Coordinates of C-alpha atoms and ligand atoms in Angstrom, one line a residue:
M363 CA -10.6 -12.4 1.8
I364 CA -9.5 -12.9 -1.8
V365 CA -12.5 -13.8 -3.9
I366 CA -12.4 -14.8 -7.5
I367 CA -15.5 -14.3 -9.5
F368 CA -15.3 -16.8 -12.3
G369 CA -17.4 -17.4 -15.4
A370 CA -17.6 -17.3 -19.2
P371 CA -17.5 -14.0 -21.1
G372 CA -21.0 -12.5 -20.7
S373 CA -21.8 -14.5 -17.6
G374 CA -22.2 -11.2 -15.7
K375 CA -18.9 -11.3 -13.7
G376 CA -18.2 -7.6 -14.1
T377 CA -21.7 -6.5 -13.2
Q378 CA -21.9 -8.7 -10.1
A379 CA -18.4 -8.0 -9.0
E380 CA -19.1 -4.3 -9.0
R381 CA -22.3 -4.7 -7.0
V382 CA -20.8 -7.0 -4.5
A383 CA -17.8 -4.6 -4.1
A384 CA -20.2 -1.7 -3.5
T385 CA -22.1 -3.6 -0.9
T386 CA -19.2 -5.1 1.0
G387 CA -16.6 -2.3 0.5
T388 CA -14.2 -4.7 -1.0
P389 CA -12.2 -3.4 -4.0
H390 CA -13.2 -4.7 -7.4
V391 CA -10.2 -5.6 -9.5
S392 CA -11.1 -6.2 -13.1
T393 CA -8.2 -6.9 -15.5
G394 CA -10.5 -6.2 -18.5
A395 CA -11.2 -2.8 -17.1
I396 CA -7.6 -2.1 -16.3
L397 CA -6.6 -3.1 -19.8
R398 CA -9.3 -1.0 -21.4
A399 CA -8.2 2.0 -19.4
E400 CA -4.6 1.5 -20.6
V401 CA -5.9 1.3 -24.2
A402 CA -7.9 4.5 -23.7
R403 CA -4.8 6.2 -22.3
G404 CA -2.7 5.0 -25.3
S405 CA 0.0 3.7 -23.0
A406 CA 2.7 1.2 -24.2
L407 CA 0.8 -1.5 -22.4
G408 CA -2.5 -0.4 -24.0
R409 CA -1.0 -0.4 -27.5
E410 CA 0.3 -3.9 -27.0
A411 CA -2.9 -5.2 -25.5
Q412 CA -5.4 -3.5 -27.9
P413 CA -5.0 -5.8 -31.0
I414 CA -4.9 -8.9 -28.8
M415 CA -8.1 -8.0 -27.0
Q416 CA -9.8 -7.0 -30.2
S417 CA -9.2 -10.5 -31.6
G418 CA -10.6 -12.2 -28.5
A419 CA -7.2 -13.8 -27.6
L420 CA -5.5 -13.5 -24.2
V421 CA -2.9 -10.9 -23.3
P422 CA 0.4 -12.7 -22.3
D423 CA 0.5 -14.2 -18.8
D424 CA 3.6 -12.4 -17.6
L425 CA 2.1 -9.0 -18.4
M426 CA -1.1 -9.9 -16.6
V427 CA 0.8 -11.2 -13.6
R428 CA 2.7 -8.0 -13.3
I429 CA -0.5 -5.9 -13.5
I430 CA -2.1 -7.9 -10.7
E431 CA 1.1 -7.9 -8.6
S432 CA 1.2 -4.1 -8.6
R433 CA -2.6 -3.8 -8.0
L434 CA -2.5 -6.2 -5.0
A435 CA 0.4 -4.2 -3.5
E436 CA -1.9 -1.2 -3.2
P437 CA -3.0 -0.5 0.4
D438 CA -6.7 -0.9 -0.3
A439 CA -6.1 -4.5 -1.4
E440 CA -4.7 -5.5 2.0
R441 CA -8.1 -6.7 3.5
G442 CA -9.1 -8.5 0.3
V443 CA -10.3 -8.0 -3.2
I444 CA -12.8 -9.3 -5.7
L445 CA -10.8 -10.5 -8.7
D446 CA -12.7 -10.4 -12.0
G447 CA -11.1 -11.6 -15.2
F448 CA -8.0 -13.0 -13.4
P449 CA -6.7 -15.7 -13.2
R450 CA -7.7 -16.7 -16.7
T451 CA -5.1 -19.5 -17.2
V452 CA -3.6 -22.1 -15.0
P453 CA -0.1 -20.4 -15.1
Q454 CA -1.8 -17.1 -14.0
A455 CA -3.5 -19.0 -11.1
E456 CA -0.1 -20.6 -10.1
A457 CA 1.5 -17.2 -10.2
L458 CA -1.3 -15.7 -8.1
D459 CA -1.0 -18.5 -5.5
R460 CA 2.7 -17.9 -5.2
M461 CA 2.3 -14.2 -4.9
L462 CA -0.3 -14.6 -2.1
S463 CA 1.6 -17.3 -0.2
R464 CA 4.6 -15.0 0.1
N465 CA 2.3 -13.0 2.5
G466 CA 0.7 -16.0 4.1
R467 CA -2.4 -15.5 2.1
A468 CA -4.5 -17.7 -0.3
V469 CA -7.5 -17.5 -2.5
G470 CA -10.5 -17.9 -0.1
L471 CA -13.4 -18.4 -2.4
I472 CA -14.4 -19.0 -6.0
L473 CA -17.8 -17.7 -7.1
Y474 CA -18.5 -19.7 -10.3
L475 CA -21.2 -18.0 -12.3
E476 CA -23.0 -20.5 -14.6
V477 CA -24.9 -19.3 -17.6
D478 CA -26.3 -21.1 -20.6
P479 CA -24.2 -20.4 -23.8
D480 CA -27.2 -19.2 -25.8
L481 CA -28.1 -16.7 -23.1
I482 CA -24.5 -15.5 -23.1
R483 CA -24.4 -14.9 -26.8
A484 CA -27.7 -12.9 -26.6
R485 CA -26.3 -10.8 -23.7
I486 CA -23.0 -10.0 -25.4
L487 CA -24.6 -9.0 -28.7
R488 CA -27.0 -6.7 -26.8
R489 CA -24.0 -5.2 -24.8
A490 CA -22.2 -4.7 -28.2
A491 CA -25.1 -2.6 -29.3
I492 CA -25.1 -0.5 -26.1
D493 CA -21.5 -0.1 -25.1
G494 CA -19.7 -0.5 -28.4
R495 CA -16.9 -2.6 -26.9
S496 CA -14.8 -3.5 -29.8
D497 CA -14.3 -7.2 -28.8
D498 CA -18.1 -7.7 -28.5
N499 CA -18.5 -8.7 -32.2
P500 CA -19.5 -12.3 -33.3
D501 CA -15.9 -13.3 -34.4
A502 CA -14.1 -12.1 -31.3
L503 CA -16.9 -13.6 -29.2
A504 CA -16.5 -17.0 -30.7
E505 CA -12.8 -16.8 -30.1
R506 CA -13.3 -15.7 -26.5
M507 CA -15.6 -18.6 -25.8
R508 CA -13.0 -21.1 -27.3
V509 CA -10.3 -19.5 -25.2
Y510 CA -12.5 -19.7 -22.1
Q511 CA -13.1 -23.4 -22.6
R512 CA -9.6 -24.3 -23.5
D513 CA -7.5 -22.0 -21.1
T514 CA -9.8 -20.7 -18.4
E515 CA -12.1 -23.5 -17.4
P516 CA -9.1 -25.6 -16.2
V517 CA -8.5 -22.9 -13.5
V518 CA -11.5 -24.2 -11.6
E519 CA -10.0 -27.7 -11.6
H520 CA -6.7 -26.1 -10.3
Y521 CA -8.6 -24.7 -7.3
R522 CA -10.7 -27.8 -6.8
T523 CA -7.5 -29.8 -6.4
A524 CA -6.1 -27.2 -4.0
G525 CA -9.2 -27.7 -1.8
T526 CA -10.3 -24.0 -2.3
R527 CA -14.0 -23.4 -1.5
I528 CA -15.9 -23.2 -4.8
E529 CA -19.6 -22.0 -4.9
R530 CA -21.6 -22.4 -8.0
I531 CA -24.1 -19.6 -8.7
D532 CA -26.8 -19.7 -11.3
G533 CA -26.1 -16.6 -13.4
S534 CA -29.3 -16.8 -15.5
P535 CA -31.9 -15.0 -13.3
P536 CA -32.3 -11.2 -13.2
I537 CA -29.3 -9.2 -12.0
D538 CA -30.7 -8.4 -8.5
Q539 CA -31.5 -12.1 -7.8
V540 CA -27.9 -13.2 -8.8
T541 CA -26.5 -10.5 -6.5
G542 CA -28.7 -11.7 -3.7
Q543 CA -27.5 -15.3 -4.1
I544 CA -23.8 -14.1 -4.0
L545 CA -24.4 -12.0 -0.9
T546 CA -26.0 -14.9 0.8
V547 CA -23.0 -17.1 0.0
L548 CA -20.6 -14.4 1.3
G549 CA -22.6 -13.8 4.4
S550 CA -23.0 -17.5 5.3
P551 CA -20.8 -18.7 8.2
A552 CA -18.7 -20.7 5.8
G553 CA -18.4 -17.6 3.6
A554 CA -16.4 -15.7 6.3
E555 CA -13.6 -18.2 6.4
P556 CA -11.9 -20.1 3.6
D557 CA -13.1 -23.7 3.8
R558 CA -10.0 -25.8 4.0
Ligands
ADP953 P1 -15.0 -10.8 -20.8 O1 -15.0 -11.5 -19.5 O2 -16.4 -10.3 -21.1 O3 -14.4 -11.5 -22.0 P2 -13.0 -8.9 -19.8 O4 -13.3 -7.5 -19.7 O5 -12.8 -9.7 -18.6 O6 -14.2 -9.5 -20.7 O7 -11.7 -9.1 -20.8 C1 -11.6 -8.5 -22.1 C2 -10.3 -9.0 -22.7 O8 -9.2 -8.5 -22.0 C3 -10.1 -10.5 -22.8 O9 -10.8 -11.1 -23.9 C4 -8.6 -10.6 -22.9 O10 -8.1 -10.2 -24.2 C5 -8.1 -9.4 -22.0 N1 -7.9 -9.9 -20.6 C6 -8.6 -9.6 -19.5 N2 -8.1 -10.2 -18.4 C7 -7.1 -11.0 -18.9 C8 -6.2 -12.0 -18.3 N3 -6.2 -12.3 -17.0 N4 -5.3 -12.6 -19.1 C9 -5.2 -12.4 -20.4 N5 -6.0 -11.5 -21.0 C10 -6.9 -10.8 -20.3

Protein backbone atom coordinates (compact mmCIF):
# COMPACT_ATOMS: atom_id res chain seq x y z
CA MET A 1 0.00 0.00 0.00
CA ILE A 2 1.10 3.55 -0.68
CA VAL A 3 0.94 5.46 2.60
CA ILE A 4 1.56 9.18 2.91
CA ILE A 5 2.73 10.41 6.27
CA PHE A 6 1.59 13.97 6.42
CA GLY A 7 2.18 16.80 8.89
CA ALA A 8 3.87 20.12 9.54
CA PRO A 9 7.65 20.47 9.69
CA GLY A 10 8.64 19.14 13.12
CA SER A 11 5.50 17.04 13.50
CA GLY A 12 7.66 13.92 13.71
CA LYS A 13 6.90 12.53 10.24
CA GLY A 14 10.48 11.44 9.57
CA THR A 15 10.93 9.77 12.96
CA GLN A 16 7.63 7.94 12.74
CA ALA A 17 8.03 6.95 9.09
CA GLU A 18 11.40 5.38 9.88
CA ARG A 19 10.02 3.38 12.81
CA VAL A 20 6.96 2.20 10.93
CA ALA A 21 9.16 1.26 7.96
CA ALA A 22 11.42 -0.79 10.22
CA THR A 23 8.46 -2.58 11.83
CA THR A 24 6.49 -3.30 8.66
CA GLY A 25 9.37 -3.77 6.22
CA THR A 26 7.93 -1.11 3.92
CA PRO A 27 10.52 1.24 2.37
CA HIS A 28 10.63 4.76 3.82
CA VAL A 29 10.89 7.35 1.05
CA SER A 30 11.82 10.77 2.45
CA THR A 31 12.24 13.51 -0.14
CA GLY A 32 13.99 15.69 2.45
CA ALA A 33 16.54 12.91 3.07
CA ILE A 34 16.99 12.32 -0.68
CA LEU A 35 17.63 16.04 -1.21
CA ARG A 36 20.04 16.27 1.73
CA ALA A 37 21.99 13.31 0.33
CA GLU A 38 22.23 15.09 -3.04
CA VAL A 39 23.45 18.25 -1.30
CA ALA A 40 26.07 16.21 0.61
CA ARG A 41 27.26 14.59 -2.67
CA GLY A 42 27.48 18.00 -4.31
CA SER A 43 25.51 16.77 -7.35
CA ALA A 44 23.93 19.21 -9.83
CA LEU A 45 20.56 18.56 -8.20
CA GLY A 46 22.05 19.14 -4.75
CA ARG A 47 23.61 22.41 -5.81
CA GLU A 48 20.27 23.57 -7.18
CA ALA A 49 18.29 22.47 -4.11
CA GLN A 50 20.66 23.66 -1.40
CA PRO A 51 19.89 27.42 -1.35
CA ILE A 52 16.16 26.75 -1.76
CA MET A 53 16.06 24.37 1.20
CA GLN A 54 18.19 26.68 3.29
CA SER A 55 15.62 29.47 2.85
CA GLY A 56 12.69 27.23 3.79
CA ALA A 57 11.11 27.42 0.32
CA LEU A 58 10.08 24.45 -1.81
CA VAL A 59 12.14 22.81 -4.51
CA PRO A 60 10.28 23.04 -7.88
CA ASP A 61 7.50 20.51 -8.40
CA ASP A 62 8.85 19.09 -11.67
CA LEU A 63 12.15 18.23 -10.03
CA MET A 64 10.44 16.55 -7.07
CA VAL A 65 8.10 14.60 -9.33
CA ARG A 66 11.07 13.25 -11.31
CA ILE A 67 12.82 12.22 -8.08
CA ILE A 68 9.75 10.34 -6.85
CA GLU A 69 9.06 8.77 -10.22
CA SER A 70 12.50 7.20 -10.35
CA ARG A 71 12.34 6.13 -6.69
CA LEU A 72 8.94 4.44 -7.15
CA ALA A 73 10.28 2.59 -10.19
CA GLU A 74 12.79 0.73 -7.99
CA PRO A 75 11.88 -2.91 -7.29
CA ASP A 76 11.56 -2.52 -3.51
CA ALA A 77 8.75 0.02 -4.00
CA GLU A 78 6.55 -2.47 -5.80
CA ARG A 79 4.69 -3.65 -2.69
CA GLY A 80 4.26 -0.15 -1.32
CA VAL A 81 6.14 2.70 0.34
CA ILE A 82 5.78 5.20 3.12
CA LEU A 83 6.04 8.63 1.55
CA ASP A 84 7.45 11.31 3.86
CA GLY A 85 7.68 14.89 2.60
CA PHE A 86 5.90 14.17 -0.69
CA PRO A 87 3.46 15.29 -2.03
CA ARG A 88 3.93 18.75 -0.58
CA THR A 89 1.78 20.67 -3.07
CA VAL A 90 -1.48 19.91 -4.89
CA PRO A 91 0.32 19.70 -8.28
CA GLN A 92 2.71 17.13 -6.74
CA ALA A 93 -0.29 15.15 -5.47
CA GLU A 94 -1.91 15.24 -8.92
CA ALA A 95 1.33 14.09 -10.54
CA LEU A 96 1.63 11.26 -7.99
CA ASP A 97 -1.96 10.14 -8.60
CA ARG A 98 -1.37 10.07 -12.37
CA MET A 99 1.89 8.18 -11.94
CA LEU A 100 0.24 5.54 -9.72
CA SER A 101 -2.89 5.18 -11.83
CA ARG A 102 -0.77 4.25 -14.86
CA ASN A 103 -0.02 1.04 -12.91
CA GLY A 104 -3.54 0.65 -11.56
CA ARG A 105 -2.48 1.92 -8.15
CA ALA A 106 -3.58 4.75 -5.84
CA VAL A 107 -2.66 6.30 -2.51
CA GLY A 108 -4.20 3.99 0.09
CA LEU A 109 -3.90 5.94 3.32
CA ILE A 110 -2.94 9.33 4.67
CA LEU A 111 -1.56 9.42 8.21
CA TYR A 112 -2.10 12.99 9.31
CA LEU A 113 0.11 13.85 12.30
CA GLU A 114 -1.31 16.72 14.28
CA VAL A 115 0.90 18.71 16.64
CA ASP A 116 0.42 22.04 18.35
CA PRO A 117 2.52 24.84 16.67
CA ASP A 118 4.26 25.83 19.94
CA LEU A 119 5.41 22.27 20.48
CA ILE A 120 6.65 22.13 16.87
CA ARG A 121 8.78 25.24 17.32
CA ALA A 122 10.32 23.87 20.50
CA ARG A 123 11.08 20.52 18.82
CA ILE A 124 12.70 22.06 15.76
CA LEU A 125 14.85 24.47 17.71
CA ARG A 126 16.03 21.54 19.86
CA ARG A 127 16.77 19.49 16.72
CA ALA A 128 18.75 22.46 15.35
CA ALA A 129 20.98 22.32 18.41
CA ILE A 130 21.52 18.55 18.01
CA ASP A 131 21.73 17.87 14.24
CA GLY A 132 22.77 21.26 12.92
CA ARG A 133 20.36 21.03 9.96
CA SER A 134 20.89 24.32 8.17
CA ASP A 135 17.16 24.92 7.59
CA ASP A 136 16.35 24.53 11.30
CA ASN A 137 16.93 28.21 12.13
CA PRO A 138 14.13 30.59 13.22
CA ASP A 139 13.84 32.43 9.86
CA ALA A 140 13.74 29.32 7.69
CA LEU A 141 11.38 27.69 10.16
CA ALA A 142 8.91 30.58 9.94
CA GLU A 143 9.05 30.31 6.14
CA ARG A 144 8.56 26.51 6.24
CA MET A 145 5.48 26.92 8.44
CA ARG A 146 4.04 29.55 6.05
CA VAL A 147 4.71 27.35 3.04
CA TYR A 148 3.17 24.38 4.85
CA GLN A 149 -0.06 26.25 5.53
CA ARG A 150 -0.28 27.81 2.09
CA ASP A 151 0.90 25.00 -0.22
CA THR A 152 0.91 21.74 1.71
CA GLU A 153 -2.23 21.69 3.85
CA PRO A 154 -4.46 21.81 0.71
CA VAL A 155 -3.05 18.37 -0.20
CA VAL A 156 -5.26 16.88 2.56
CA GLU A 157 -8.32 18.46 0.97
CA HIS A 158 -7.26 17.03 -2.39
CA TYR A 159 -7.30 13.51 -0.94
CA ARG A 160 -10.45 14.11 1.08
CA THR A 161 -12.23 15.00 -2.16
CA ALA A 162 -10.80 11.90 -3.81
CA GLY A 163 -12.26 9.76 -1.02
CA THR A 164 -8.87 8.52 0.19
CA ARG A 165 -8.78 7.15 3.72
CA ILE A 166 -7.34 9.79 6.08
CA GLU A 167 -6.43 8.97 9.69
CA ARG A 168 -5.62 11.77 12.12
CA ILE A 169 -2.97 10.89 14.68
CA ASP A 170 -2.12 13.00 17.71
CA GLY A 171 1.62 13.65 17.29
CA SER A 172 2.11 15.31 20.71
CA PRO A 173 2.65 12.25 22.97
CA PRO A 174 6.04 10.55 23.41
CA ILE A 175 7.53 8.95 20.27
CA ASP A 176 6.71 5.33 21.22
CA GLN A 177 3.11 6.16 21.92
CA VAL A 178 2.66 7.86 18.53
CA THR A 179 4.28 4.86 16.80
CA GLY A 180 1.88 2.58 18.65
CA GLN A 181 -1.08 4.61 17.46
CA ILE A 182 0.11 4.44 13.85
CA LEU A 183 0.73 0.69 13.99
CA THR A 184 -2.75 0.21 15.40
CA VAL A 185 -4.21 2.13 12.46
CA LEU A 186 -2.11 0.14 9.99
CA GLY A 187 -3.04 -3.16 11.61
CA SER A 188 -6.74 -2.46 11.82
CA PRO A 189 -8.89 -4.32 9.28
CA ALA A 190 -9.65 -1.06 7.50
CA GLY A 191 -5.89 -0.40 7.45
CA ALA A 192 -5.22 -3.37 5.21
CA GLU A 193 -7.32 -2.10 2.33
CA PRO A 194 -7.79 1.40 0.98
CA ASP A 195 -11.19 2.59 2.14
CA ARG A 196 -13.04 3.65 -0.95
P1 LIG B 1 10.57 19.18 7.27
O1 LIG B 1 9.37 18.33 7.06
O2 LIG B 1 11.12 19.10 8.66
O3 LIG B 1 10.40 20.59 6.81
P2 LIG B 1 12.00 17.75 5.11
O4 LIG B 1 13.22 16.99 5.45
O5 LIG B 1 10.79 16.98 4.73
O6 LIG B 1 11.76 18.64 6.40
O7 LIG B 1 12.29 18.81 3.94
C1 LIG B 1 13.32 19.75 4.04
C2 LIG B 1 13.28 20.69 2.83
O8 LIG B 1 13.47 19.94 1.62
C3 LIG B 1 11.96 21.43 2.61
O9 LIG B 1 11.84 22.60 3.40
C4 LIG B 1 12.03 21.73 1.10
O10 LIG B 1 12.88 22.82 0.82
C5 LIG B 1 12.70 20.48 0.54
N1 LIG B 1 11.67 19.48 0.12
C6 LIG B 1 11.50 18.23 0.67
N2 LIG B 1 10.48 17.59 0.06
C7 LIG B 1 9.99 18.44 -0.88
C8 LIG B 1 8.94 18.39 -1.84
N3 LIG B 1 8.14 17.30 -1.95
N4 LIG B 1 8.73 19.47 -2.64
C9 LIG B 1 9.49 20.55 -2.56
N5 LIG B 1 10.51 20.68 -1.68
C10 LIG B 1 10.77 19.64 -0.85
